[in-house]
Every structure is written in structure tokens, then in C-alpha cells.
Amino acid sequence: MRTRLLTIAVVLLPWAPAAAHHSFEVEYDPKKPIEAAGVISKVEWTNPHMRVYVDVTDEKGVVTTWNLELGSPNSVLRRGWKRSDLQIGEKVTFKGFGGRKILTRAVADAITLSDGRAFTGASGAPDIARPQ
């Protein structure tokens, strides 16, 4: 019995991360495109998804921190980003798709730095979310 349980665990364990991964449309709404500008307040180069936090100030002076999800750090680096590109205090603009439940959360499809460099496609958002 013990050997059988161990065998089952060894066979199923590698699939656990894949089964736990969420689909785009569970977390984000392709009908809620967002675009804003702000200042980077935090960057997390962590798996499975990198996160960039951007403080956006509205016309009344109220600051809202957006939690932007990107792909894995490896996928972001393969697209030409460097860890030094996203610095706290850097002014950026971003485009993406808003969260379904958490309204200040978004999947970032593009982040443009103050020097004009734009990084796109690192979010994992499916093509169905992007206008053709």
C-alpha cells in the first residue's frame, strides 16, 4: 500500500503546478482594456508571474497602486527586458486588461518607459484579448 501511494505521488506531483495555473479569462477581462501612466513603486521578479506595481495619481491627487502581472521572469528577459530597465521611481505608461475581481489588478500587455522604450507581449494575454 505504501509503495502504491508513493508511485501515485511521483506520477501526479509534476502535474500539480500546471493544474494550479489559471487561465487568462478567469482572472482578467478581455473586454476591460486599461491604459494609465504612473511611477513604479515595486518590482517582483518572481515565478510564476513577474509583477510591477505602479502608483497612478488621478486628477484629484488620489494615488492608486496598480498590480500589473507579466509573464515569468524568464519570458520577460527573453523578450529583451533587463532587470535594470524597471526601476523604482521610473515614470511609465502601461496598457493591459483589467482584473475581474480585483479592480486595481491588470495583466500588462505593454509597458513604456519614460525614454520611449516599449516592452510588449510579456503578459501571456491571449490574442483574443488584443484588437486585430
PDB file of C-alpha atoms in Angstrom:
ATOM      1  CA  MET A   1       0.000   0.000   0.000  1.00  0.00           C
ATOM      2  CA  ARG A   2       2.791   2.407   0.902  1.00  0.00           C
ATOM      3  CA  THR A   3       4.604   1.704  -2.370  1.00  0.00           C
ATOM      4  CA  ARG A   4       1.416   2.279  -4.305  1.00  0.00           C
ATOM      5  CA  LEU A   5       0.855   5.705  -2.662  1.00  0.00           C
ATOM      6  CA  LEU A   6       4.448   6.680  -3.358  1.00  0.00           C
ATOM      7  CA  THR A   7       4.068   5.687  -7.010  1.00  0.00           C
ATOM      8  CA  ILE A   8       0.882   7.739  -7.353  1.00  0.00           C
ATOM      9  CA  ALA A   9       2.550  10.755  -5.734  1.00  0.00           C
ATOM     10  CA  VAL A  10       5.584  10.510  -8.033  1.00  0.00           C
ATOM     11  CA  VAL A  11       3.369  10.289 -11.107  1.00  0.00           C
ATOM     12  CA  LEU A  12       0.970  13.108 -10.161  1.00  0.00           C
ATOM     13  CA  LEU A  13       3.303  15.575  -8.418  1.00  0.00           C
ATOM     14  CA  PRO A  14       4.895  17.013 -11.581  1.00  0.00           C
ATOM     15  CA  TRP A  15       1.430  17.922 -12.886  1.00  0.00           C
ATOM     16  CA  ALA A  16       0.376  19.896  -9.797  1.00  0.00           C
ATOM     17  CA  PRO A  17       1.797  23.299 -10.910  1.00  0.00           C
ATOM     18  CA  ALA A  18       0.150  23.025 -14.333  1.00  0.00           C
ATOM     19  CA  ALA A  19      -3.200  22.139 -12.838  1.00  0.00           C
ATOM     20  CA  ALA A  20      -2.985  25.079 -10.424  1.00  0.00           C
ATOM     21  CA  HIS A  21      -2.240  27.620 -13.155  1.00  0.00           C
ATOM     22  CA  HIS A  22      -5.135  29.900 -14.020  1.00  0.00           C
ATOM     23  CA  SER A  23      -6.421  30.833 -17.433  1.00  0.00           C
ATOM     24  CA  PHE A  24      -6.393  34.449 -18.612  1.00  0.00           C
ATOM     25  CA  GLU A  25     -10.181  34.819 -18.599  1.00  0.00           C
ATOM     26  CA  VAL A  26     -10.575  33.563 -15.031  1.00  0.00           C
ATOM     27  CA  GLU A  27      -8.504  36.461 -13.682  1.00  0.00           C
ATOM     28  CA  TYR A  28      -8.793  39.159 -16.372  1.00  0.00           C
ATOM     29  CA  ASP A  29     -11.463  40.576 -18.658  1.00  0.00           C
ATOM     30  CA  PRO A  30     -10.565  40.988 -22.353  1.00  0.00           C
ATOM     31  CA  LYS A  31     -13.436  43.498 -22.586  1.00  0.00           C
ATOM     32  CA  LYS A  32     -11.795  45.764 -19.964  1.00  0.00           C
ATOM     33  CA  PRO A  33      -8.794  47.345 -21.677  1.00  0.00           C
ATOM     34  CA  ILE A  34      -6.910  49.740 -19.427  1.00  0.00           C
ATOM     35  CA  GLU A  35      -4.293  52.390 -20.066  1.00  0.00           C
ATOM     36  CA  ALA A  36      -2.623  54.585 -17.464  1.00  0.00           C
ATOM     37  CA  ALA A  37       0.569  56.395 -16.513  1.00  0.00           C
ATOM     38  CA  GLY A  38       2.345  56.423 -13.198  1.00  0.00           C
ATOM     39  CA  VAL A  39       5.507  55.722 -11.245  1.00  0.00           C
ATOM     40  CA  ILE A  40       6.935  52.280 -10.486  1.00  0.00           C
ATOM     41  CA  SER A  41       6.746  51.619  -6.743  1.00  0.00           C
ATOM     42  CA  LYS A  42       7.778  47.952  -6.628  1.00  0.00           C
ATOM     43  CA  VAL A  43       9.066  45.223  -8.966  1.00  0.00           C
ATOM     44  CA  GLU A  44       8.919  41.487  -8.189  1.00  0.00           C
ATOM     45  CA  TRP A  45      10.984  39.202 -10.424  1.00  0.00           C
ATOM     46  CA  THR A  46       9.308  36.068  -9.077  1.00  0.00           C
ATOM     47  CA  ASN A  47       7.791  32.938 -10.612  1.00  0.00           C
ATOM     48  CA  PRO A  48       5.328  32.033 -11.923  1.00  0.00           C
ATOM     49  CA  HIS A  49       4.475  35.640 -12.852  1.00  0.00           C
ATOM     50  CA  MET A  50       6.517  38.781 -12.567  1.00  0.00           C
ATOM     51  CA  ARG A  51       4.719  41.773 -11.035  1.00  0.00           C
ATOM     52  CA  VAL A  52       5.211  45.501 -11.435  1.00  0.00           C
ATOM     53  CA  TYR A  53       3.391  47.888  -9.093  1.00  0.00           C
ATOM     54  CA  VAL A  54       2.653  51.348 -10.499  1.00  0.00           C
ATOM     55  CA  ASP A  55       1.318  54.284  -8.485  1.00  0.00           C
ATOM     56  CA  VAL A  56      -1.181  56.177 -10.636  1.00  0.00           C
ATOM     57  CA  THR A  57      -2.329  59.623  -9.472  1.00  0.00           C
ATOM     58  CA  ASP A  58      -5.731  60.796 -10.710  1.00  0.00           C
ATOM     59  CA  GLU A  59      -6.816  64.389 -11.388  1.00  0.00           C
ATOM     60  CA  LYS A  60      -7.898  64.793  -7.733  1.00  0.00           C
ATOM     61  CA  GLY A  61      -4.487  63.723  -6.432  1.00  0.00           C
ATOM     62  CA  VAL A  62      -5.654  60.292  -5.256  1.00  0.00           C
ATOM     63  CA  VAL A  63      -2.965  57.629  -5.714  1.00  0.00           C
ATOM     64  CA  THR A  64      -3.990  54.128  -6.745  1.00  0.00           C
ATOM     65  CA  THR A  65      -1.411  51.355  -6.881  1.00  0.00           C
ATOM     66  CA  TRP A  66      -1.909  49.053  -9.861  1.00  0.00           C
ATOM     67  CA  ASN A  67      -0.662  45.477  -9.566  1.00  0.00           C
ATOM     68  CA  LEU A  68       0.477  44.532 -13.081  1.00  0.00           C
ATOM     69  CA  GLU A  69       1.052  40.871 -13.916  1.00  0.00           C
ATOM     70  CA  LEU A  70       3.509  39.885 -16.614  1.00  0.00           C
ATOM     71  CA  GLY A  71       4.798  36.521 -17.754  1.00  0.00           C
ATOM     72  CA  SER A  72       7.540  34.627 -15.984  1.00  0.00           C
ATOM     73  CA  PRO A  73      10.801  36.479 -15.349  1.00  0.00           C
ATOM     74  CA  ASN A  74      12.467  34.217 -17.919  1.00  0.00           C
ATOM     75  CA  SER A  75       9.910  35.081 -20.616  1.00  0.00           C
ATOM     76  CA  VAL A  76      10.313  38.788 -19.860  1.00  0.00           C
ATOM     77  CA  LEU A  77      14.110  38.548 -20.095  1.00  0.00           C
ATOM     78  CA  ARG A  78      13.876  36.607 -23.382  1.00  0.00           C
ATOM     79  CA  ARG A  79      11.865  39.490 -24.860  1.00  0.00           C
ATOM     80  CA  GLY A  80      14.805  41.815 -24.271  1.00  0.00           C
ATOM     81  CA  TRP A  81      14.000  43.309 -20.880  1.00  0.00           C
ATOM     82  CA  LYS A  82      16.775  43.700 -18.327  1.00  0.00           C
ATOM     83  CA  ARG A  83      16.361  43.820 -14.566  1.00  0.00           C
ATOM     84  CA  SER A  84      17.786  47.340 -14.686  1.00  0.00           C
ATOM     85  CA  ASP A  85      15.005  48.533 -17.051  1.00  0.00           C
ATOM     86  CA  LEU A  86      12.315  48.670 -14.372  1.00  0.00           C
ATOM     87  CA  GLN A  87      13.485  50.958 -11.596  1.00  0.00           C
ATOM     88  CA  ILE A  88      11.504  52.203  -8.621  1.00  0.00           C
ATOM     89  CA  GLY A  89      10.612  55.841  -9.283  1.00  0.00           C
ATOM     90  CA  GLU A  90      10.631  55.398 -13.085  1.00  0.00           C
ATOM     91  CA  LYS A  91       7.715  57.039 -14.884  1.00  0.00           C
ATOM     92  CA  VAL A  92       5.903  54.583 -17.155  1.00  0.00           C
ATOM     93  CA  THR A  93       2.727  54.167 -19.134  1.00  0.00           C
ATOM     94  CA  PHE A  94       1.028  50.805 -19.406  1.00  0.00           C
ATOM     95  CA  LYS A  95      -1.712  49.077 -21.338  1.00  0.00           C
ATOM     96  CA  GLY A  96      -3.399  45.863 -20.411  1.00  0.00           C
ATOM     97  CA  PHE A  97      -6.611  44.209 -19.361  1.00  0.00           C
ATOM     98  CA  GLY A  98      -8.321  44.790 -16.029  1.00  0.00           C
ATOM     99  CA  GLY A  99      -8.984  42.251 -13.346  1.00  0.00           C
ATOM    100  CA  ARG A 100     -12.377  40.632 -12.960  1.00  0.00           C
ATOM    101  CA  LYS A 101     -12.473  40.718  -9.145  1.00  0.00           C
ATOM    102  CA  ILE A 102      -9.620  42.989  -8.082  1.00  0.00           C
ATOM    103  CA  LEU A 103     -10.162  46.267  -9.902  1.00  0.00           C
ATOM    104  CA  THR A 104      -6.615  47.586  -9.356  1.00  0.00           C
ATOM    105  CA  ARG A 105      -5.051  44.474 -10.836  1.00  0.00           C
ATOM    106  CA  ALA A 106      -4.287  44.029 -14.522  1.00  0.00           C
ATOM    107  CA  VAL A 107      -2.361  41.876 -16.915  1.00  0.00           C
ATOM    108  CA  ALA A 108       0.122  44.245 -18.583  1.00  0.00           C
ATOM    109  CA  ASP A 109       0.394  43.856 -22.316  1.00  0.00           C
ATOM    110  CA  ALA A 110       2.726  46.836 -22.822  1.00  0.00           C
ATOM    111  CA  ILE A 111       4.868  48.995 -20.558  1.00  0.00           C
ATOM    112  CA  THR A 112       6.562  52.073 -21.983  1.00  0.00           C
ATOM    113  CA  LEU A 113       9.448  53.671 -20.117  1.00  0.00           C
ATOM    114  CA  SER A 114       9.995  57.432 -19.887  1.00  0.00           C
ATOM    115  CA  ASP A 115      12.769  57.184 -22.506  1.00  0.00           C
ATOM    116  CA  GLY A 116      10.248  55.803 -25.013  1.00  0.00           C
ATOM    117  CA  ARG A 117      11.316  52.162 -24.976  1.00  0.00           C
ATOM    118  CA  ALA A 118       8.228  49.969 -25.117  1.00  0.00           C
ATOM    119  CA  PHE A 119       8.096  46.383 -23.968  1.00  0.00           C
ATOM    120  CA  THR A 120       5.177  44.333 -25.219  1.00  0.00           C
ATOM    121  CA  GLY A 121       3.766  40.854 -25.221  1.00  0.00           C
ATOM    122  CA  ALA A 122       5.234  39.637 -21.970  1.00  0.00           C
ATOM    123  CA  SER A 123       1.927  39.156 -20.213  1.00  0.00           C
ATOM    124  CA  GLY A 124       0.722  35.881 -21.596  1.00  0.00           C
ATOM    125  CA  ALA A 125      -2.575  37.522 -22.592  1.00  0.00           C
ATOM    126  CA  PRO A 126      -4.095  35.540 -25.441  1.00  0.00           C
ATOM    127  CA  ASP A 127      -4.518  37.063 -28.886  1.00  0.00           C
ATOM    128  CA  ILE A 128      -8.294  37.040 -28.416  1.00  0.00           C
ATOM    129  CA  ALA A 129      -7.851  39.886 -25.920  1.00  0.00           C
ATOM    130  CA  ARG A 130      -5.954  42.055 -28.397  1.00  0.00           C
ATOM    131  CA  PRO A 131      -7.810  44.007 -31.085  1.00  0.00           C
ATOM    132  CA  GLN A 132      -6.988  42.794 -34.573  1.00  0.00           C
TER     133      GLN A 132
END
